[in-house]
Amino acid sequence: MTLFRRISLLLALLAFLALPLGGALAQDVMDPATFGLDASKPYDGTQLQFLICCSTAPQFASAAVKGAEEFTAMTGISVSWGDLPFGSFQEQLYLEATNPNTEYDIVAFVDAWGTNIYDFLHPLNDFVEEAGIDWDDYGPAYQSASTGNSDTIYGLPFRGHPLLLHYRADVLEAVGMEPPATWQDVSAISQAIVDSGMDITPIAVQYGLNVDQNLFNWYSHLWGAGTDIFDDNWEPIFNNEAGVAATEQYMSYLRAGYSPEASVAWNEQEANQELVQGRAAMFVGWWWMASRMTNSEIPEVAENAAFAPAPGWEGGDTASYGYLWPVGVLAQSDSLDAALEYLKWLTHPLTERRIVLDAEDPALDTNVAVRLSVLADEEVNAVHNGLQGVASAVLADARTIPLIPEYTEIIPILAEAINELAVDSMADTQAVLDLAAEDVRFVMEAAGYYE
Amino acid sequence: MGYQRMRKKRWVPWALVTPALLIIVLTTIYPLLAAFYFSFHKYKLRSPPQFAIQIGDGGLRIDWSLLTLDNYTLAFRDSRFLNSLEVTFWFTVLSVALSVIIGLGIAVVVQKGGRLHSLTKALLIFPFAVSPALKGYSWRFMLNENYGIYDLLIDSLIIKPINAVLAIFNALPFVEIPLLSESIVWLGDRFWALFMLAMSETWGWAPLIALMFVGALGSIDGQIFEAARIDGANRLQIFFRVTLPLLRPVILIVTMLKTIFSLKMFDQVVTMTGGGPVRATQTINYYIHQVGFVRGLDIGYASAQSYILVVVLTICAALYVSLVLNRD
């Protein structure tokens, strides 16, 4: 027997032996029982409409593709994903959610926006219990964001984002510094980079007004310094002594020249672009952006891409904003049960795990997971170089912003105050924050919080 | 006989215009009236509205207690609303002036004959065809200090030559003129952000206005210019004393048209500046949209703001008609 024949026979034997195994694996994800779905297909032929933004973004795209292939085969339910640009999504979400005749059944929403549509969402408490969804598999920040800090579950965590420090390992190594654990360390490392004479911006921070992205890192400073937006009586306290210190630290990266002058107008994407294109050494942003750095076309950026938890406050707390996209069902949906059936599949840990493991196609490659079990999964961490482990560490201390409807009116007041401090280098932090606090109080008073 | 037949068929014209009237009533008149009605209510999208006019088992009932002027009084205490009025005013002044002046300049240059001029005239319509939202994104990109073409052009063609000249003067004893900054953050400075927003609008409008002026210039009798030349007028005198007065009707129409469009500025604010820096480019339409559909979902307040804008516009239009058009 020739060597070629022997190898062919061996391969054929292996393929034969692997058949049942492959079948079992395929059966797992194609078996309705795996996801708790009704195998009798009671909703066969139902067409669901899913209102979501940016469905072609890798963090969403994989679920859309797998759902169309697998969920529809198991249930006969087809789901049509919307694809609205992020900039116009908030408005569309509100208009559709408050429309009694909307064609949409399922909605994904940013945590802060959800507060305005809670009354139009189907409460999911009974569903979570009946479907046996392990609520404790979600971190505290994501639980808060899904319930609006109440007892009602308005949405299930779908895509969630901790803040990570994205940094250039080679630059930090060159100045002999470890990744910063605190914001004060960020300043020290930035100064070391400046002193070294390296032709690179120490840190890229977004201070511009654009969907309020200049607040994300400010929250970490504020909470780390031991203060908050409101006290227990909903009085604004971000302008107290700790708030002013936190804000001044946040502004110091710009005022000391560590973040370029142009960052007063940057949005999150533009700040991240500085890192990805090799002009900046550090950036603190959402973890879904990590792949941009690792896939940078500039070899020295991609090869030296490194990630660490978002910094905390020296001698204080480490707390950052855990940003969540919950997914919920509109109360006025005509296909409520079919929509809940879809949520079982969409938020199932097996679905989530398979999505993050599927890293072959760049269009579907995402590191984003929300369940603690998936974040702790060794295989998942192996595929993404331990990124989920870093995310878990951040989420342990993460929290969410005030989840009251009025907060959507307050966000621009705060974002403008931060932008004003950035634009006007001579502005007095205390005075600007005091003025913002007055405006915030005006909104809260009008809403009846102080009656 | 024909007249009597027409009298019998008086319904025909009405039947022909009824579809158009219905569409206008449904898409314009009804929303206008509804917004006026909403503006006297506390009506936020996130909670079920309670309106004064109620139709129930007992028939039509009006609950006067639900009608309020709060939305109107709030507007005049709302610094953001007052700021948006001011921003809109300055944006309108800037964009109208730039569009008309640059449009007129382009028209004077391209009005002469020739194949190249015809091609230029044909190409002029393209900037106007670009969607405003895309215009905003493009301008934001092009003003970027790292890779923006406009930033590069302004630095290379304007700032660096000026600084080179200033450097020569600075070489003289006792002369110290500060050099211009080469790193202007266009969208991070209150004035420049508003100016660039106006420029993005001008980029689209000036060529269209130029085409209107080209048409108007072509309709002026050449003998008038000939007579002026014979009388000894030079080119500048002919332009300011002959051409401009003859273009006055077109200038008025173009100014009015551009003013209306400038007052409606919205798209580029969203995609180019986000209303910033601080509140420097928050136009009134942008702010009303934020109040009604993004932030407070406060339809009552947004409606009241819209009606205040209607009143302001009506006053402007009346002033315009009485001061300018009537004089002609």
mmCIF file of N, CA and C in Angstrom, chain A residues 90-91 94-95 98 116 119-120 209-210 212 261-262 264-267 270 273-274 277 279 405-406 408-409 411-413 416 419-420 423-424 439 442, chain B residues 44-48 74 77 79-80 140 144-147 183 185 187-190 270 273-279 282 289-290 293-297:
data_model
loop_
_atom_site.group_PDB
_atom_site.id
_atom_site.type_symbol
_atom_site.label_atom_id
_atom_site.label_comp_id
_atom_site.label_asym_id
_atom_site.label_seq_id
_atom_site.Cartn_x
_atom_site.Cartn_y
_atom_site.Cartn_z
ATOM 1 N N GLN A 90 -31.411 57.579 18.576
ATOM 2 C CA GLN A 90 -32.133 57.952 19.805
ATOM 3 C C GLN A 90 -33.526 58.500 19.476
ATOM 4 N N GLU A 91 -33.562 59.402 18.500
ATOM 5 C CA GLU A 91 -34.835 60.012 18.109
ATOM 6 C C GLU A 91 -35.799 58.948 17.576
ATOM 7 N N TYR A 94 -37.300 56.744 20.347
ATOM 8 C CA TYR A 94 -38.390 57.387 21.082
ATOM 9 C C TYR A 94 -39.673 57.425 20.255
ATOM 10 N N LEU A 95 -39.527 57.776 18.994
ATOM 11 C CA LEU A 95 -40.716 57.907 18.147
ATOM 12 C C LEU A 95 -41.402 56.558 17.956
ATOM 13 N N THR A 98 -42.966 55.163 21.433
ATOM 14 C CA THR A 98 -44.165 55.855 21.908
ATOM 15 C C THR A 98 -45.300 55.812 20.886
ATOM 16 N N ASN A 116 -36.653 56.928 29.199
ATOM 17 C CA ASN A 116 -37.779 57.623 28.575
ATOM 18 C C ASN A 116 -38.804 56.669 27.965
ATOM 19 N N ASP A 119 -42.060 52.995 30.203
ATOM 20 C CA ASP A 119 -43.514 52.765 30.244
ATOM 21 C C ASP A 119 -44.017 52.050 28.998
ATOM 22 N N PHE A 120 -43.194 51.988 27.971
ATOM 23 C CA PHE A 120 -43.632 51.377 26.711
ATOM 24 C C PHE A 120 -42.988 50.007 26.492
ATOM 25 N N LEU A 209 -18.121 68.180 21.906
ATOM 26 C CA LEU A 209 -19.555 67.919 22.116
ATOM 27 C C LEU A 209 -20.021 66.998 21.009
ATOM 28 N N ASN A 210 -20.227 65.768 21.300
ATOM 29 C CA ASN A 210 -20.728 64.866 20.279
ATOM 30 C C ASN A 210 -21.346 63.676 20.969
ATOM 31 N N ASP A 212 -22.404 63.550 23.666
ATOM 32 C CA ASP A 212 -22.019 63.613 25.076
ATOM 33 C C ASP A 212 -20.891 62.659 25.460
ATOM 34 N N GLU A 261 -4.341 70.227 21.602
ATOM 35 C CA GLU A 261 -5.301 71.336 21.648
ATOM 36 C C GLU A 261 -6.573 70.993 20.865
ATOM 37 N N ALA A 262 -6.369 70.251 19.764
ATOM 38 C CA ALA A 262 -7.511 69.905 18.910
ATOM 39 C C ALA A 262 -8.523 69.005 19.607
ATOM 40 N N VAL A 264 -10.254 69.495 22.008
ATOM 41 C CA VAL A 264 -11.445 70.215 22.498
ATOM 42 C C VAL A 264 -12.637 69.973 21.576
ATOM 43 N N ALA A 265 -12.359 69.566 20.334
ATOM 44 C CA ALA A 265 -13.469 69.326 19.396
ATOM 45 C C ALA A 265 -13.599 67.856 19.030
ATOM 46 N N TRP A 266 -12.778 67.003 19.599
ATOM 47 C CA TRP A 266 -12.808 65.586 19.217
ATOM 48 C C TRP A 266 -14.006 64.856 19.787
ATOM 49 N N ASN A 267 -14.494 63.931 18.987
ATOM 50 C CA ASN A 267 -15.415 62.940 19.535
ATOM 51 C C ASN A 267 -14.610 61.679 19.841
ATOM 52 N N GLU A 270 -12.586 60.174 16.937
ATOM 53 C CA GLU A 270 -11.413 60.953 16.548
ATOM 54 C C GLU A 270 -10.274 60.779 17.556
ATOM 55 N N GLN A 273 -8.816 57.453 16.959
ATOM 56 C CA GLN A 273 -8.058 57.458 15.704
ATOM 57 C C GLN A 273 -6.605 57.894 15.943
ATOM 58 N N GLU A 274 -6.400 58.808 16.895
ATOM 59 C CA GLU A 274 -5.044 59.256 17.215
ATOM 60 C C GLU A 274 -4.187 58.085 17.673
ATOM 61 N N GLN A 277 -3.744 55.479 14.655
ATOM 62 C CA GLN A 277 -2.839 55.944 13.598
ATOM 63 C C GLN A 277 -1.438 56.273 14.128
ATOM 64 N N ARG A 279 -0.380 58.285 16.602
ATOM 65 C CA ARG A 279 -0.008 59.625 17.074
ATOM 66 C C ARG A 279 -0.140 59.777 18.588
ATOM 67 N N PRO A 405 -35.657 59.732 33.927
ATOM 68 C CA PRO A 405 -35.932 60.319 32.604
ATOM 69 C C PRO A 405 -35.297 61.693 32.423
ATOM 70 N N GLU A 406 -35.244 62.465 33.487
ATOM 71 C CA GLU A 406 -34.726 63.835 33.389
ATOM 72 C C GLU A 406 -33.237 63.851 33.056
ATOM 73 N N THR A 408 -31.673 62.631 30.662
ATOM 74 C CA THR A 408 -31.377 62.917 29.250
ATOM 75 C C THR A 408 -31.379 64.431 28.996
ATOM 76 N N GLU A 409 -32.087 65.181 29.834
ATOM 77 C CA GLU A 409 -32.057 66.652 29.718
ATOM 78 C C GLU A 409 -30.821 67.223 30.407
ATOM 79 N N ILE A 411 -27.802 65.618 30.744
ATOM 80 C CA ILE A 411 -26.552 65.252 30.054
ATOM 81 C C ILE A 411 -25.979 66.402 29.217
ATOM 82 N N PRO A 412 -26.777 67.088 28.372
ATOM 83 C CA PRO A 412 -26.171 68.175 27.589
ATOM 84 C C PRO A 412 -25.657 69.327 28.448
ATOM 85 N N ILE A 413 -26.285 69.554 29.595
ATOM 86 C CA ILE A 413 -25.815 70.627 30.489
ATOM 87 C C ILE A 413 -24.404 70.290 30.972
ATOM 88 N N GLU A 416 -21.839 70.307 28.016
ATOM 89 C CA GLU A 416 -21.476 71.675 27.620
ATOM 90 C C GLU A 416 -20.522 72.306 28.635
ATOM 91 N N ASN A 419 -17.169 70.887 27.989
ATOM 92 C CA ASN A 419 -16.652 71.447 26.744
ATOM 93 C C ASN A 419 -16.205 72.903 26.937
ATOM 94 N N GLU A 420 -16.966 73.632 27.746
ATOM 95 C CA GLU A 420 -16.609 75.035 28.006
ATOM 96 C C GLU A 420 -15.264 75.121 28.725
ATOM 97 N N VAL A 423 -12.645 74.400 26.079
ATOM 98 C CA VAL A 423 -12.470 75.446 25.059
ATOM 99 C C VAL A 423 -11.826 76.693 25.653
ATOM 100 N N ASP A 424 -12.263 77.061 26.848
ATOM 101 C CA ASP A 424 -11.772 78.283 27.482
ATOM 102 C C ASP A 424 -10.785 77.918 28.591
ATOM 103 N N ASP A 439 -28.414 74.963 36.515
ATOM 104 C CA ASP A 439 -29.253 74.506 35.395
ATOM 105 C C ASP A 439 -29.840 73.120 35.680
ATOM 106 N N PHE A 442 -32.612 73.408 38.055
ATOM 107 C CA PHE A 442 -33.786 73.957 37.373
ATOM 108 C C PHE A 442 -34.597 72.831 36.719
ATOM 109 N N LYS B 44 -45.423 65.633 27.205
ATOM 110 C CA LYS B 44 -44.142 64.958 26.966
ATOM 111 C C LYS B 44 -44.442 63.586 26.369
ATOM 112 N N LEU B 45 -43.646 63.202 25.386
ATOM 113 C CA LEU B 45 -43.894 61.940 24.679
ATOM 114 C C LEU B 45 -43.867 60.732 25.597
ATOM 115 N N ARG B 46 -43.058 60.812 26.664
ATOM 116 C CA ARG B 46 -42.869 59.630 27.490
ATOM 117 C C ARG B 46 -44.047 59.296 28.401
ATOM 118 N N SER B 47 -45.022 60.199 28.493
ATOM 119 C CA SER B 47 -46.190 59.879 29.313
ATOM 120 C C SER B 47 -47.470 60.203 28.536
ATOM 121 N N PRO B 48 -48.567 59.514 28.826
ATOM 122 C CA PRO B 48 -49.801 59.739 28.071
ATOM 123 C C PRO B 48 -50.260 61.193 28.198
ATOM 124 N N LEU B 74 -41.677 79.850 29.817
ATOM 125 C CA LEU B 74 -40.418 79.129 30.049
ATOM 126 C C LEU B 74 -39.375 79.497 28.995
ATOM 127 N N ARG B 77 -37.268 82.353 29.722
ATOM 128 C CA ARG B 77 -36.358 82.198 30.870
ATOM 129 C C ARG B 77 -35.265 81.170 30.544
ATOM 130 N N SER B 79 -32.138 80.061 28.952
ATOM 131 C CA SER B 79 -30.955 80.681 28.333
ATOM 132 C C SER B 79 -30.537 79.946 27.061
ATOM 133 N N ARG B 80 -30.814 78.648 27.001
ATOM 134 C CA ARG B 80 -30.447 77.882 25.800
ATOM 135 C C ARG B 80 -31.288 78.307 24.600
ATOM 136 N N ARG B 140 -16.309 68.431 8.436
ATOM 137 C CA ARG B 140 -15.659 68.071 9.711
ATOM 138 C C ARG B 140 -14.341 67.349 9.427
ATOM 139 N N ASN B 144 -10.107 68.707 9.862
ATOM 140 C CA ASN B 144 -9.266 68.042 10.860
ATOM 141 C C ASN B 144 -7.819 68.526 10.742
ATOM 142 N N GLU B 145 -7.207 68.798 11.883
ATOM 143 C CA GLU B 145 -5.872 69.406 11.864
ATOM 144 C C GLU B 145 -4.774 68.431 11.459
ATOM 145 N N ASN B 146 -5.066 67.127 11.457
ATOM 146 C CA ASN B 146 -4.040 66.148 11.085
ATOM 147 C C ASN B 146 -4.090 65.753 9.611
ATOM 148 N N TYR B 147 -5.299 65.555 9.122
ATOM 149 C CA TYR B 147 -5.398 65.076 7.743
ATOM 150 C C TYR B 147 -6.428 65.858 6.921
ATOM 151 N N SER B 183 -2.128 76.456 14.200
ATOM 152 C CA SER B 183 -2.921 75.323 14.688
ATOM 153 C C SER B 183 -4.274 75.797 15.203
ATOM 154 N N VAL B 185 -7.894 75.435 15.897
ATOM 155 C CA VAL B 185 -8.818 74.308 16.000
ATOM 156 C C VAL B 185 -10.165 74.832 15.509
ATOM 157 N N LEU B 187 -13.090 73.775 14.706
ATOM 158 C CA LEU B 187 -14.375 73.449 15.334
ATOM 159 C C LEU B 187 -14.309 73.504 16.860
ATOM 160 N N GLY B 188 -13.170 73.975 17.377
ATOM 161 C CA GLY B 188 -13.038 74.083 18.822
ATOM 162 C C GLY B 188 -13.019 75.527 19.286
ATOM 163 N N ASP B 189 -13.277 76.423 18.362
ATOM 164 C CA ASP B 189 -13.289 77.853 18.678
ATOM 165 C C ASP B 189 -14.677 78.396 18.335
ATOM 166 N N ARG B 190 -15.247 79.162 19.257
ATOM 167 C CA ARG B 190 -16.642 79.596 19.078
ATOM 168 C C ARG B 190 -16.845 80.331 17.743
ATOM 169 N N VAL B 270 -25.821 69.013 13.201
ATOM 170 C CA VAL B 270 -25.788 67.657 13.767
ATOM 171 C C VAL B 270 -24.491 66.952 13.369
ATOM 172 N N THR B 273 -20.809 69.971 13.844
ATOM 173 C CA THR B 273 -20.372 70.593 15.105
ATOM 174 C C THR B 273 -21.041 70.014 16.343
ATOM 175 N N GLY B 274 -22.156 69.325 16.173
ATOM 176 C CA GLY B 274 -22.886 68.829 17.344
ATOM 177 C C GLY B 274 -23.386 69.972 18.217
ATOM 178 N N GLY B 275 -23.477 71.158 17.646
ATOM 179 C CA GLY B 275 -23.965 72.322 18.409
ATOM 180 C C GLY B 275 -22.845 73.061 19.126
ATOM 181 N N GLY B 276 -21.649 72.476 19.136
ATOM 182 C CA GLY B 276 -20.553 73.058 19.899
ATOM 183 C C GLY B 276 -19.637 73.914 19.058
ATOM 184 N N PRO B 277 -18.579 74.458 19.621
ATOM 185 C CA PRO B 277 -18.188 74.279 21.019
ATOM 186 C C PRO B 277 -19.151 74.996 21.968
ATOM 187 N N VAL B 278 -19.303 74.413 23.116
ATOM 188 C CA VAL B 278 -20.275 74.837 24.131
ATOM 189 C C VAL B 278 -21.646 74.963 23.457
ATOM 190 N N ARG B 279 -22.138 76.164 23.221
ATOM 191 C CA ARG B 279 -23.450 76.285 22.543
ATOM 192 C C ARG B 279 -23.316 77.146 21.287
ATOM 193 N N GLN B 282 -25.497 76.105 18.224
ATOM 194 C CA GLN B 282 -26.841 75.535 18.442
ATOM 195 C C GLN B 282 -27.885 76.452 17.804
ATOM 196 N N HIS B 289 -35.363 70.612 18.003
ATOM 197 C CA HIS B 289 -35.299 69.171 17.763
ATOM 198 C C HIS B 289 -34.790 68.437 19.006
ATOM 199 N N GLN B 290 -33.784 68.997 19.650
ATOM 200 C CA GLN B 290 -33.250 68.392 20.871
ATOM 201 C C GLN B 290 -34.321 68.332 21.958
ATOM 202 N N PHE B 293 -37.391 65.888 20.539
ATOM 203 C CA PHE B 293 -37.229 64.494 20.122
ATOM 204 C C PHE B 293 -36.019 63.772 20.689
ATOM 205 N N VAL B 294 -35.134 64.472 21.354
ATOM 206 C CA VAL B 294 -33.926 63.805 21.827
ATOM 207 C C VAL B 294 -33.790 63.888 23.348
ATOM 208 N N ARG B 295 -33.963 65.062 23.915
ATOM 209 C CA ARG B 295 -33.676 65.245 25.337
ATOM 210 C C ARG B 295 -34.919 65.067 26.215
ATOM 211 N N GLY B 296 -35.749 66.093 26.245
ATOM 212 C CA GLY B 296 -36.872 66.016 27.164
ATOM 213 C C GLY B 296 -38.101 65.362 26.581
ATOM 214 N N LEU B 297 -38.100 65.108 25.288
ATOM 215 C CA LEU B 297 -39.287 64.607 24.568
ATOM 216 C C LEU B 297 -40.474 65.513 24.868
#
